[in-house]
Amino acid sequence: MDMRILAPTGALGAGFDTAALDRGVAAGPHVIACDAGSTDSGPAALGSGTPKLSAQAVTRDLRLLLKARDTLQVPLIIGSCGTSGRDDGVDWVAGLARTVAAEDNLHFKLGLIYSDQPAERLQHLYDQGRIRPLPNAPVIERKLFERSHTVAMMGVEPIQELLRDGYDVILAGRASDTALFAALPHLNGADPGLTWHMAKTIECGAACAIPPDANGLLVTLRDDHFDVTTLADGSRLTPRSVAAHTLYENADPFHIAEPSGTLDTTHATYEAVDEQTVRVRGSRYIEAAGYTNKLEGAELVGYQTVIVGGVRDKVVIERLPELLPMAKKYFDAKILDVFDGRVDPDTIDINYRLYGTGTVLAGTEPTPLQPQELGVLITVTAPDQGTAHAISTFVAHASSHLPIPEYDGLVSTLAYPYSPPEMDRGPLYRFTLNHVATGVTPTELFRTTTEEV
């Protein structure tokens, strides 16, 4: 076994150096794969269908990868298209690929894998007790599936079906990041422990390099080890930096779950070959008793208007924690008055985040903070945008003139950098699911279409 896998970037559209890509291509990889999405940025992409990265940025990277694939005549696999892996995200990237092919006279067999889950299917699984919560998952009920946009996360198997049939470009919906890199080696009989470990190592491109960046990595997978090599000028790998990536998005760096089992890195070893290359041995893969697919969902919960302000008055800063609860009571009464009872204050959320006093930590600071300046982010969330904006206008006005007991007369409490200060942020989404579907076959939750481009 001597298989080379190229991960040109950590995320399609994040950008990468063409020289780094050229080095990867010159090494003659057997497959090019990269991720195009994640839940890292929150639920908006999944809830709205709007990709995080622009069409221009994605097209730039996609064009270079399609040309590289054409040069090498090897498969190109891209997963979680459109950030969330929704069906319309797959169609969006497929449309960009068709445009690039037409402009650059490229020809390939295209396979599309869709991962949207209809409410009826999910309700059927729910009724059968085949939707299991993961740790800290929210409590769900049957009607949730009707208002939540849900995708299932695929493993290697749907991708492997297209690889077996000789498809050149595979654009997948929501997929395990590692599955994109593990699919071809797994299909060709590579050691499963090494395969899943190398896939975990390169899932984010050169995120495990020093310094981390958006460029790529090349893996050479052999029978008893794999070598991972950084491709960008000025970057290097160390055993520590490679081993540390098993902690990324994992509380336990030694046991990493996949749809078909668990990667066990307990006895893995990491050895520096040179400044750019680390050799890894000793990983193993434990097959699960039953196959599962993770479910991810998001739903619309309202519309937001935001106000950004700041204060540098020590007295105001000290008084804000006790004044803001009083202001919220005032706003509840104001809402009833202004809207003549047509808007229930309980449907409106007015939130103040005081940056400089522990907002990022969102808990008790180990030592009290005494800021000289304070940034204030006010969010008003309502069932519709018009109501959120209307309420934010008097929230912004009142918040700039809060009553300070130490001062006589009218006081300016918050300074706003923008005029008007109210900025409509649009729809707000929340994640609804952190569950797995059980008792499923590896491909039954996904559907595939193919075409010649």
Short mmCIF file of C-alpha atoms in Angstrom, two decimals:
data_model
loop_
_atom_site.label_atom_id
_atom_site.label_comp_id
_atom_site.label_asym_id
_atom_site.label_seq_id
_atom_site.Cartn_x
_atom_site.Cartn_y
_atom_site.Cartn_z
CA MET A 1 0.00 0.00 0.00
CA ASP A 2 1.36 3.38 -1.03
CA MET A 3 -1.48 5.84 -1.48
CA ARG A 4 -1.23 9.62 -1.58
CA ILE A 5 -4.12 11.85 -0.50
CA LEU A 6 -4.09 15.60 -1.13
CA ALA A 7 -6.02 17.96 1.16
CA PRO A 8 -5.50 21.30 -0.62
CA THR A 9 -7.29 23.50 1.93
CA GLY A 10 -9.26 23.33 5.12
CA ALA A 11 -12.42 24.77 3.56
CA LEU A 12 -13.41 25.34 -0.04
CA GLY A 13 -13.39 29.11 -0.51
CA ALA A 14 -10.95 29.83 2.32
CA GLY A 15 -8.17 30.22 -0.24
CA PHE A 16 -4.77 28.61 -0.62
CA ASP A 17 -1.45 29.34 -2.28
CA THR A 18 -1.21 28.08 -5.85
CA ALA A 19 2.42 27.16 -5.25
CA ALA A 20 1.39 24.91 -2.37
CA LEU A 21 -1.25 23.27 -4.56
CA ASP A 22 1.32 22.78 -7.32
CA ARG A 23 3.59 20.93 -4.89
CA GLY A 24 0.75 18.67 -3.94
CA VAL A 25 -0.15 17.97 -7.55
CA ALA A 26 3.51 17.27 -8.42
CA ALA A 27 3.52 14.52 -5.78
CA GLY A 28 0.95 12.60 -7.83
CA PRO A 29 -1.90 12.10 -5.35
CA HIS A 30 -4.46 9.38 -5.98
CA VAL A 31 -7.33 11.58 -4.78
CA ILE A 32 -8.00 15.24 -3.96
CA ALA A 33 -10.50 15.94 -1.21
CA CYS A 34 -11.62 18.89 0.83
CA ASP A 35 -14.37 20.04 3.10
CA ALA A 36 -16.69 22.91 2.20
CA GLY A 37 -18.64 23.37 5.39
CA SER A 38 -19.22 22.88 9.07
CA THR A 39 -21.51 23.77 11.94
CA ASP A 40 -18.67 25.82 13.46
CA SER A 41 -20.18 29.10 12.28
CA GLY A 42 -23.53 28.46 13.89
CA PRO A 43 -26.97 27.47 12.60
CA ALA A 44 -27.59 30.23 10.03
CA ALA A 45 -26.26 28.39 6.96
CA LEU A 46 -28.28 25.28 7.76
CA GLY A 47 -31.41 27.23 8.65
CA SER A 48 -31.32 29.69 5.75
CA GLY A 49 -29.45 27.83 3.01
CA THR A 50 -27.05 30.77 2.63
CA PRO A 51 -23.39 29.69 2.33
CA LYS A 52 -20.87 31.30 4.64
CA LEU A 53 -18.29 31.98 1.92
CA SER A 54 -18.95 33.93 -1.26
CA ALA A 55 -19.52 32.50 -4.73
CA GLN A 56 -16.41 34.36 -5.89
CA ALA A 57 -14.19 32.78 -3.23
CA VAL A 58 -15.61 29.29 -3.72
CA THR A 59 -15.35 29.53 -7.50
CA ARG A 60 -11.71 30.61 -7.30
CA ASP A 61 -10.76 27.54 -5.26
CA LEU A 62 -13.03 25.20 -7.18
CA ARG A 63 -11.55 26.24 -10.52
CA LEU A 64 -8.02 25.43 -9.35
CA LEU A 65 -9.09 22.06 -7.93
CA LEU A 66 -11.02 21.07 -11.04
CA LYS A 67 -7.98 21.89 -13.18
CA ALA A 68 -5.72 19.93 -10.84
CA ARG A 69 -8.08 16.97 -11.04
CA ASP A 70 -8.11 17.20 -14.82
CA THR A 71 -4.31 17.20 -14.89
CA LEU A 72 -4.03 14.18 -12.60
CA GLN A 73 -7.16 12.33 -13.80
CA VAL A 74 -8.00 11.37 -10.22
CA PRO A 75 -11.21 11.82 -8.21
CA LEU A 76 -12.04 15.15 -6.58
CA ILE A 77 -14.30 14.86 -3.52
CA ILE A 78 -15.90 17.87 -1.82
CA GLY A 79 -18.19 17.47 1.17
CA SER A 80 -20.67 19.59 3.13
CA CYS A 81 -21.24 21.77 0.09
CA GLY A 82 -22.67 25.23 0.67
CA THR A 83 -21.39 25.23 4.29
CA SER A 84 -24.31 23.26 5.74
CA GLY A 85 -24.53 20.40 3.25
CA ARG A 86 -28.16 21.19 2.42
CA ASP A 87 -29.46 19.98 -0.93
CA ASP A 88 -29.48 23.52 -2.29
CA GLY A 89 -25.84 23.87 -1.18
CA VAL A 90 -24.92 20.85 -3.28
CA ASP A 91 -26.82 22.31 -6.22
CA TRP A 92 -25.09 25.67 -5.70
CA VAL A 93 -21.58 24.20 -5.85
CA ALA A 94 -22.60 21.97 -8.75
CA GLY A 95 -23.76 25.06 -10.65
CA LEU A 96 -20.41 26.72 -10.05
CA ALA A 97 -18.62 23.58 -11.25
CA ARG A 98 -20.65 23.49 -14.46
CA THR A 99 -19.81 27.15 -15.13
CA VAL A 100 -16.09 26.56 -14.57
CA ALA A 101 -16.19 23.49 -16.83
CA ALA A 102 -17.83 25.47 -19.62
CA GLU A 103 -15.38 28.36 -19.30
CA ASP A 104 -12.26 26.19 -19.09
CA ASN A 105 -13.31 23.36 -21.41
CA LEU A 106 -13.22 20.70 -18.69
CA HIS A 107 -15.02 17.37 -18.91
CA PHE A 108 -15.87 15.03 -16.06
CA LYS A 109 -18.42 12.60 -14.68
CA LEU A 110 -20.21 14.38 -11.85
CA GLY A 111 -21.90 12.67 -8.91
CA LEU A 112 -24.08 14.57 -6.42
CA ILE A 113 -25.04 13.16 -3.00
CA TYR A 114 -27.95 14.77 -1.16
CA SER A 115 -28.46 14.64 2.61
CA ASP A 116 -31.66 16.61 3.36
CA GLN A 117 -34.08 14.62 5.51
CA PRO A 118 -37.84 14.90 4.92
CA ALA A 119 -39.95 15.45 8.03
CA GLU A 120 -41.96 12.30 7.33
CA ARG A 121 -38.84 10.10 7.38
CA LEU A 122 -37.62 11.63 10.62
CA GLN A 123 -41.02 11.28 12.25
CA HIS A 124 -41.05 7.62 11.24
CA LEU A 125 -37.63 7.10 12.84
CA TYR A 126 -38.79 9.02 15.91
CA ASP A 127 -41.93 6.91 16.26
CA GLN A 128 -39.78 3.77 16.12
CA GLY A 129 -37.44 5.07 18.82
CA ARG A 130 -34.55 5.20 16.35
CA ILE A 131 -33.44 8.79 17.03
CA ARG A 132 -31.04 8.82 19.96
CA PRO A 133 -29.73 11.96 21.71
CA LEU A 134 -26.02 12.62 21.95
CA PRO A 135 -24.61 14.13 25.17
CA ASN A 136 -26.17 17.52 26.01
CA ALA A 137 -28.68 17.21 23.17
CA PRO A 138 -31.88 19.26 23.45
CA VAL A 139 -35.15 17.52 24.21
CA ILE A 140 -37.12 17.08 20.98
CA GLU A 141 -40.72 16.34 20.07
CA ARG A 142 -42.32 14.96 16.92
CA LYS A 143 -43.53 18.28 15.48
CA LEU A 144 -40.01 19.70 15.57
CA PHE A 145 -39.16 17.97 12.29
CA GLU A 146 -41.85 19.98 10.45
CA ARG A 147 -40.25 23.32 11.28
CA SER A 148 -36.58 22.30 11.35
CA HIS A 149 -34.36 21.93 8.29
CA THR A 150 -32.47 18.70 8.93
CA VAL A 151 -29.53 16.99 7.25
CA ALA A 152 -27.90 13.64 7.99
CA MET A 153 -24.13 13.33 8.12
CA MET A 154 -22.83 10.64 5.78
CA GLY A 155 -19.86 8.37 6.23
CA VAL A 156 -17.69 6.92 3.47
CA GLU A 157 -20.24 4.57 1.94
CA PRO A 158 -22.30 6.91 -0.29
CA ILE A 159 -19.05 8.40 -1.60
CA GLN A 160 -17.59 4.95 -2.24
CA GLU A 161 -20.57 3.97 -4.40
CA LEU A 162 -19.70 6.79 -6.81
CA LEU A 163 -15.97 6.00 -6.66
CA ARG A 164 -16.69 2.38 -7.62
CA ASP A 165 -18.64 3.62 -10.63
CA GLY A 166 -15.77 5.81 -11.78
CA TYR A 167 -17.12 9.29 -11.07
CA ASP A 168 -14.50 12.02 -11.38
CA VAL A 169 -16.03 14.79 -9.27
CA ILE A 170 -18.16 14.02 -6.22
CA LEU A 171 -20.04 16.86 -4.52
CA ALA A 172 -21.60 15.70 -1.28
CA GLY A 173 -24.08 17.12 1.14
CA ARG A 174 -23.38 17.00 4.86
CA ALA A 175 -20.54 14.58 5.40
CA SER A 176 -18.17 13.59 8.13
CA ASP A 177 -15.08 15.66 7.36
CA THR A 178 -12.90 12.59 7.71
CA ALA A 179 -15.05 10.48 5.39
CA LEU A 180 -13.98 12.58 2.40
CA PHE A 181 -10.34 11.53 2.86
CA ALA A 182 -10.97 8.01 4.12
CA ALA A 183 -13.34 6.91 1.32
CA LEU A 184 -10.83 5.88 -1.35
CA PRO A 185 -8.16 4.34 0.95
CA HIS A 186 -10.87 2.46 2.83
CA LEU A 187 -12.27 1.21 -0.49
CA ASN A 188 -8.80 0.00 -1.49
CA GLY A 189 -8.27 -2.01 1.68
CA ALA A 190 -5.99 0.30 3.64
CA ASP A 191 -5.60 -0.26 7.37
CA PRO A 192 -8.74 1.31 8.91
CA GLY A 193 -7.01 2.74 11.99
CA LEU A 194 -4.36 4.51 9.94
CA THR A 195 -6.93 5.56 7.35
CA TRP A 196 -9.27 7.26 9.81
CA HIS A 197 -6.39 8.81 11.74
CA MET A 198 -4.78 10.30 8.63
CA ALA A 199 -8.24 11.60 7.62
CA LYS A 200 -8.67 13.26 10.99
CA THR A 201 -5.20 14.78 10.69
CA ILE A 202 -5.82 16.46 7.32
CA GLU A 203 -9.54 17.26 7.56
CA CYS A 204 -8.78 20.96 8.13
CA GLY A 205 -5.89 21.22 5.70
CA ALA A 206 -2.85 22.81 7.28
CA ALA A 207 -4.61 23.71 10.53
CA CYS A 208 -2.13 21.44 12.31
CA ALA A 209 0.87 23.14 10.70
CA ILE A 210 3.03 25.76 12.36
CA PRO A 211 1.80 28.39 11.80
CA PRO A 212 -1.73 27.14 11.00
CA ASP A 213 -3.06 28.39 7.68
CA ALA A 214 -5.56 27.70 4.89
CA ASN A 215 -3.10 25.74 2.76
CA GLY A 216 -2.90 22.02 2.28
CA LEU A 217 -1.31 18.80 3.42
CA LEU A 218 -0.24 15.66 1.59
CA VAL A 219 -0.51 12.22 3.17
CA THR A 220 1.34 9.12 2.04
CA LEU A 221 -0.50 6.12 3.47
CA ARG A 222 1.37 2.83 3.79
CA ASP A 223 0.68 -0.55 5.39
CA ASP A 224 1.99 0.26 8.86
CA HIS A 225 2.17 4.09 9.03
CA PHE A 226 1.32 7.30 7.27
CA ASP A 227 3.45 10.36 6.58
CA VAL A 228 1.82 13.78 6.60
CA THR A 229 3.65 16.64 4.88
CA THR A 230 2.94 20.36 4.81
CA LEU A 231 3.01 22.03 1.39
CA ALA A 232 3.28 25.78 1.97
CA ASP A 233 6.52 27.74 2.12
CA GLY A 234 7.52 28.64 5.65
CA SER A 235 5.29 26.11 7.37
CA ARG A 236 6.33 23.04 9.30
CA LEU A 237 4.88 20.11 11.22
CA THR A 238 5.91 18.67 14.56
CA PRO A 239 4.78 15.51 16.33
CA ARG A 240 3.08 17.72 18.89
CA SER A 241 1.20 19.82 16.33
CA VAL A 242 -0.05 16.72 14.51
CA ALA A 243 -1.05 14.92 17.70
CA ALA A 244 -2.80 18.05 18.97
CA HIS A 245 -5.26 18.01 16.08
CA THR A 246 -7.00 14.98 17.58
CA LEU A 247 -8.28 17.43 20.21
CA TYR A 248 -9.91 19.65 17.59
CA GLU A 249 -13.69 19.39 18.09
CA ASN A 250 -13.13 16.46 20.45
CA ALA A 251 -13.18 16.33 24.23
CA ASP A 252 -11.40 12.98 24.08
CA PRO A 253 -8.37 12.98 21.75
CA PHE A 254 -8.02 9.20 21.96
CA HIS A 255 -11.52 8.11 20.91
CA ILE A 256 -13.10 9.84 17.91
CA ALA A 257 -16.53 8.67 16.76
CA GLU A 258 -17.48 8.06 13.14
CA PRO A 259 -20.73 6.64 11.71
CA SER A 260 -19.31 3.12 11.49
CA GLY A 261 -17.13 3.04 14.60
CA THR A 262 -14.48 4.78 16.69
CA LEU A 263 -10.92 5.81 15.91
CA ASP A 264 -8.66 4.84 18.83
CA THR A 265 -5.38 6.79 18.96
CA THR A 266 -4.40 5.62 22.45
CA HIS A 267 -1.27 3.85 21.23
CA ALA A 268 -0.46 6.10 18.28
CA THR A 269 3.10 7.38 17.97
CA TYR A 270 4.29 10.52 16.20
CA GLU A 271 7.80 10.85 14.78
CA ALA A 272 9.41 13.77 12.99
CA VAL A 273 10.83 12.71 9.62
CA ASP A 274 11.95 16.25 8.82
CA GLU A 275 10.65 19.79 9.44
CA GLN A 276 7.77 19.32 7.01
CA THR A 277 6.84 15.68 7.64
CA VAL A 278 5.58 13.65 10.61
CA ARG A 279 5.18 9.85 10.63
CA VAL A 280 2.26 8.30 12.53
CA ARG A 281 1.87 4.66 13.60
CA GLY A 282 -0.23 2.57 15.92
CA SER A 283 -3.80 3.82 15.43
CA ARG A 284 -6.66 1.36 15.34
CA TYR A 285 -10.32 1.45 14.44
CA ILE A 286 -13.08 -0.20 16.47
CA GLU A 287 -16.16 -1.11 14.44
CA ALA A 288 -19.45 -0.13 16.05
CA ALA A 289 -22.12 -2.68 16.90
CA GLY A 290 -24.59 -0.66 14.82
CA TYR A 291 -24.33 2.02 12.16
CA THR A 292 -25.51 5.56 12.98
CA ASN A 293 -25.81 8.84 11.10
CA LYS A 294 -25.65 12.12 12.98
CA LEU A 295 -28.62 14.46 12.45
CA GLU A 296 -28.22 18.23 12.38
CA GLY A 297 -31.17 20.60 12.33
CA ALA A 298 -31.86 24.32 12.51
CA GLU A 299 -35.02 26.37 12.74
CA LEU A 300 -36.03 30.02 12.48
CA VAL A 301 -36.69 31.55 15.91
CA GLY A 302 -37.17 35.23 15.10
CA TYR A 303 -35.65 38.35 13.63
CA GLN A 304 -33.02 40.60 15.16
CA THR A 305 -32.01 44.21 15.24
CA VAL A 306 -28.68 45.03 16.87
CA ILE A 307 -27.28 48.18 18.44
CA VAL A 308 -23.59 48.70 19.17
CA GLY A 309 -22.50 51.20 21.77
CA GLY A 310 -19.77 51.97 24.26
CA VAL A 311 -19.08 53.82 27.48
CA ARG A 312 -15.97 55.15 29.20
CA ASP A 313 -17.53 56.62 32.32
CA LYS A 314 -16.51 54.65 35.42
CA VAL A 315 -19.70 55.49 37.30
CA VAL A 316 -21.90 54.36 34.40
CA ILE A 317 -19.88 51.14 34.03
CA GLU A 318 -20.36 50.34 37.72
CA ARG A 319 -24.09 51.10 37.60
CA LEU A 320 -25.02 49.24 34.40
CA PRO A 321 -25.47 45.76 35.99
CA GLU A 322 -28.24 47.09 38.26
CA LEU A 323 -29.74 49.54 35.76
CA LEU A 324 -30.24 47.10 32.91
CA PRO A 325 -32.77 44.84 34.72
CA MET A 326 -34.75 48.00 35.55
CA ALA A 327 -34.56 49.06 31.90
CA LYS A 328 -35.97 45.71 30.77
CA LYS A 329 -39.01 46.15 33.00
CA TYR A 330 -39.50 49.61 31.52
CA PHE A 331 -39.28 48.19 28.00
CA ASP A 332 -41.94 45.56 28.75
CA ALA A 333 -44.35 48.32 29.77
CA LYS A 334 -43.32 50.42 26.78
CA ILE A 335 -44.04 47.54 24.38
CA LEU A 336 -47.56 47.13 25.76
CA ASP A 337 -48.14 50.88 25.48
CA VAL A 338 -46.66 51.50 22.02
CA PHE A 339 -48.28 48.47 20.39
CA ASP A 340 -51.55 48.82 22.29
CA GLY A 341 -51.37 45.25 23.56
CA ARG A 342 -50.86 43.71 20.11
CA VAL A 343 -47.31 42.60 20.95
CA ASP A 344 -46.73 40.35 23.94
CA PRO A 345 -43.51 41.39 25.76
CA ASP A 346 -42.86 37.70 26.43
CA THR A 347 -42.30 37.20 22.68
CA ILE A 348 -39.56 39.86 22.65
CA ASP A 349 -36.00 39.31 23.85
CA ILE A 350 -33.91 42.37 24.68
CA ASN A 351 -30.38 41.36 25.56
CA TYR A 352 -27.37 43.39 26.66
CA ARG A 353 -23.87 41.98 26.32
CA LEU A 354 -21.25 43.99 28.17
CA TYR A 355 -17.90 43.36 26.51
CA GLY A 356 -15.12 43.94 28.99
CA THR A 357 -16.80 42.42 32.04
CA GLY A 358 -16.82 38.73 31.17
CA THR A 359 -19.23 38.40 28.24
CA VAL A 360 -16.99 36.06 26.22
CA LEU A 361 -16.44 33.75 29.18
CA ALA A 362 -20.15 34.02 30.06
CA GLY A 363 -19.55 33.18 33.68
CA THR A 364 -17.83 34.36 36.80
CA GLU A 365 -14.36 35.71 36.09
CA PRO A 366 -11.57 34.18 38.19
CA THR A 367 -10.56 37.73 39.10
CA PRO A 368 -12.89 40.77 39.02
CA LEU A 369 -12.51 42.93 35.93
CA GLN A 370 -12.31 46.69 36.22
CA PRO A 371 -12.55 47.98 32.65
CA GLN A 372 -11.80 51.56 31.69
CA GLU A 373 -14.07 51.19 28.66
CA LEU A 374 -17.03 48.94 28.02
CA GLY A 375 -18.48 47.76 24.71
CA VAL A 376 -22.24 47.20 24.77
CA LEU A 377 -24.05 45.00 22.26
CA ILE A 378 -27.84 45.18 22.44
CA THR A 379 -29.91 42.64 20.53
CA VAL A 380 -33.66 42.87 20.11
CA THR A 381 -35.29 39.67 18.90
CA ALA A 382 -38.93 39.58 17.81
CA PRO A 383 -41.23 37.39 15.70
CA ASP A 384 -40.81 39.72 12.70
CA GLN A 385 -38.21 42.23 11.55
CA GLY A 386 -40.49 45.25 11.64
CA THR A 387 -41.34 44.71 15.29
CA ALA A 388 -37.70 44.10 16.21
CA HIS A 389 -36.68 47.34 14.51
CA ALA A 390 -39.51 49.39 16.01
CA ILE A 391 -38.70 48.21 19.53
CA SER A 392 -34.97 48.76 19.01
CA THR A 393 -35.53 52.47 18.30
CA PHE A 394 -36.81 53.19 21.80
CA VAL A 395 -34.39 50.70 23.34
CA ALA A 396 -31.50 52.59 21.73
CA HIS A 397 -32.89 55.95 22.81
CA ALA A 398 -33.53 54.94 26.43
CA SER A 399 -30.20 53.09 26.71
CA SER A 400 -28.32 56.25 25.81
CA HIS A 401 -29.93 58.14 28.70
CA LEU A 402 -30.16 55.71 31.60
CA PRO A 403 -30.72 57.40 35.01
CA ILE A 404 -27.48 57.51 36.99
CA PRO A 405 -28.11 58.26 40.71
CA GLU A 406 -24.72 59.93 41.15
CA TYR A 407 -25.44 62.48 38.40
CA ASP A 408 -28.02 65.27 38.30
CA GLY A 409 -29.93 66.00 35.13
CA LEU A 410 -29.84 64.18 31.80
CA VAL A 411 -26.82 61.95 31.32
CA SER A 412 -25.46 60.35 28.18
CA THR A 413 -24.74 56.76 29.17
CA LEU A 414 -23.91 55.04 25.87
CA ALA A 415 -22.14 56.39 22.81
CA TYR A 416 -23.14 54.94 19.43
CA PRO A 417 -20.62 54.79 16.57
CA TYR A 418 -23.35 54.72 13.89
CA SER A 419 -26.27 56.94 13.03
CA PRO A 420 -28.89 55.58 13.13
CA PRO A 421 -27.64 53.02 15.67
CA GLU A 422 -30.24 50.35 14.86
CA MET A 423 -29.02 47.70 12.39
CA ASP A 424 -31.37 45.00 11.16
CA ARG A 425 -29.55 41.69 11.33
CA GLY A 426 -32.30 39.64 9.76
CA PRO A 427 -33.50 36.13 10.63
CA LEU A 428 -32.15 34.31 13.67
CA TYR A 429 -31.76 30.52 13.76
CA ARG A 430 -31.03 27.95 16.42
CA PHE A 431 -29.78 24.39 16.30
CA THR A 432 -32.53 21.89 17.04
CA LEU A 433 -30.80 18.51 16.93
CA ASN A 434 -27.70 16.85 18.28
CA HIS A 435 -28.88 13.29 17.74
CA VAL A 436 -28.13 10.20 15.70
CA ALA A 437 -30.38 7.99 13.59
CA THR A 438 -29.92 4.36 14.61
CA GLY A 439 -30.64 1.07 12.88
CA VAL A 440 -29.90 2.51 9.44
CA THR A 441 -27.88 1.18 6.56
CA PRO A 442 -24.92 3.36 5.52
CA THR A 443 -26.65 4.76 2.42
CA GLU A 444 -30.39 4.73 3.08
CA LEU A 445 -30.65 8.36 4.26
CA PHE A 446 -28.97 9.73 1.13
CA ARG A 447 -29.81 9.96 -2.54
CA THR A 448 -27.51 10.34 -5.53
CA THR A 449 -27.77 11.85 -9.00
CA THR A 450 -25.17 11.75 -11.78
CA GLU A 451 -24.42 13.56 -15.01
CA GLU A 452 -21.77 14.17 -17.62
CA VAL A 453 -20.27 17.69 -17.51
#
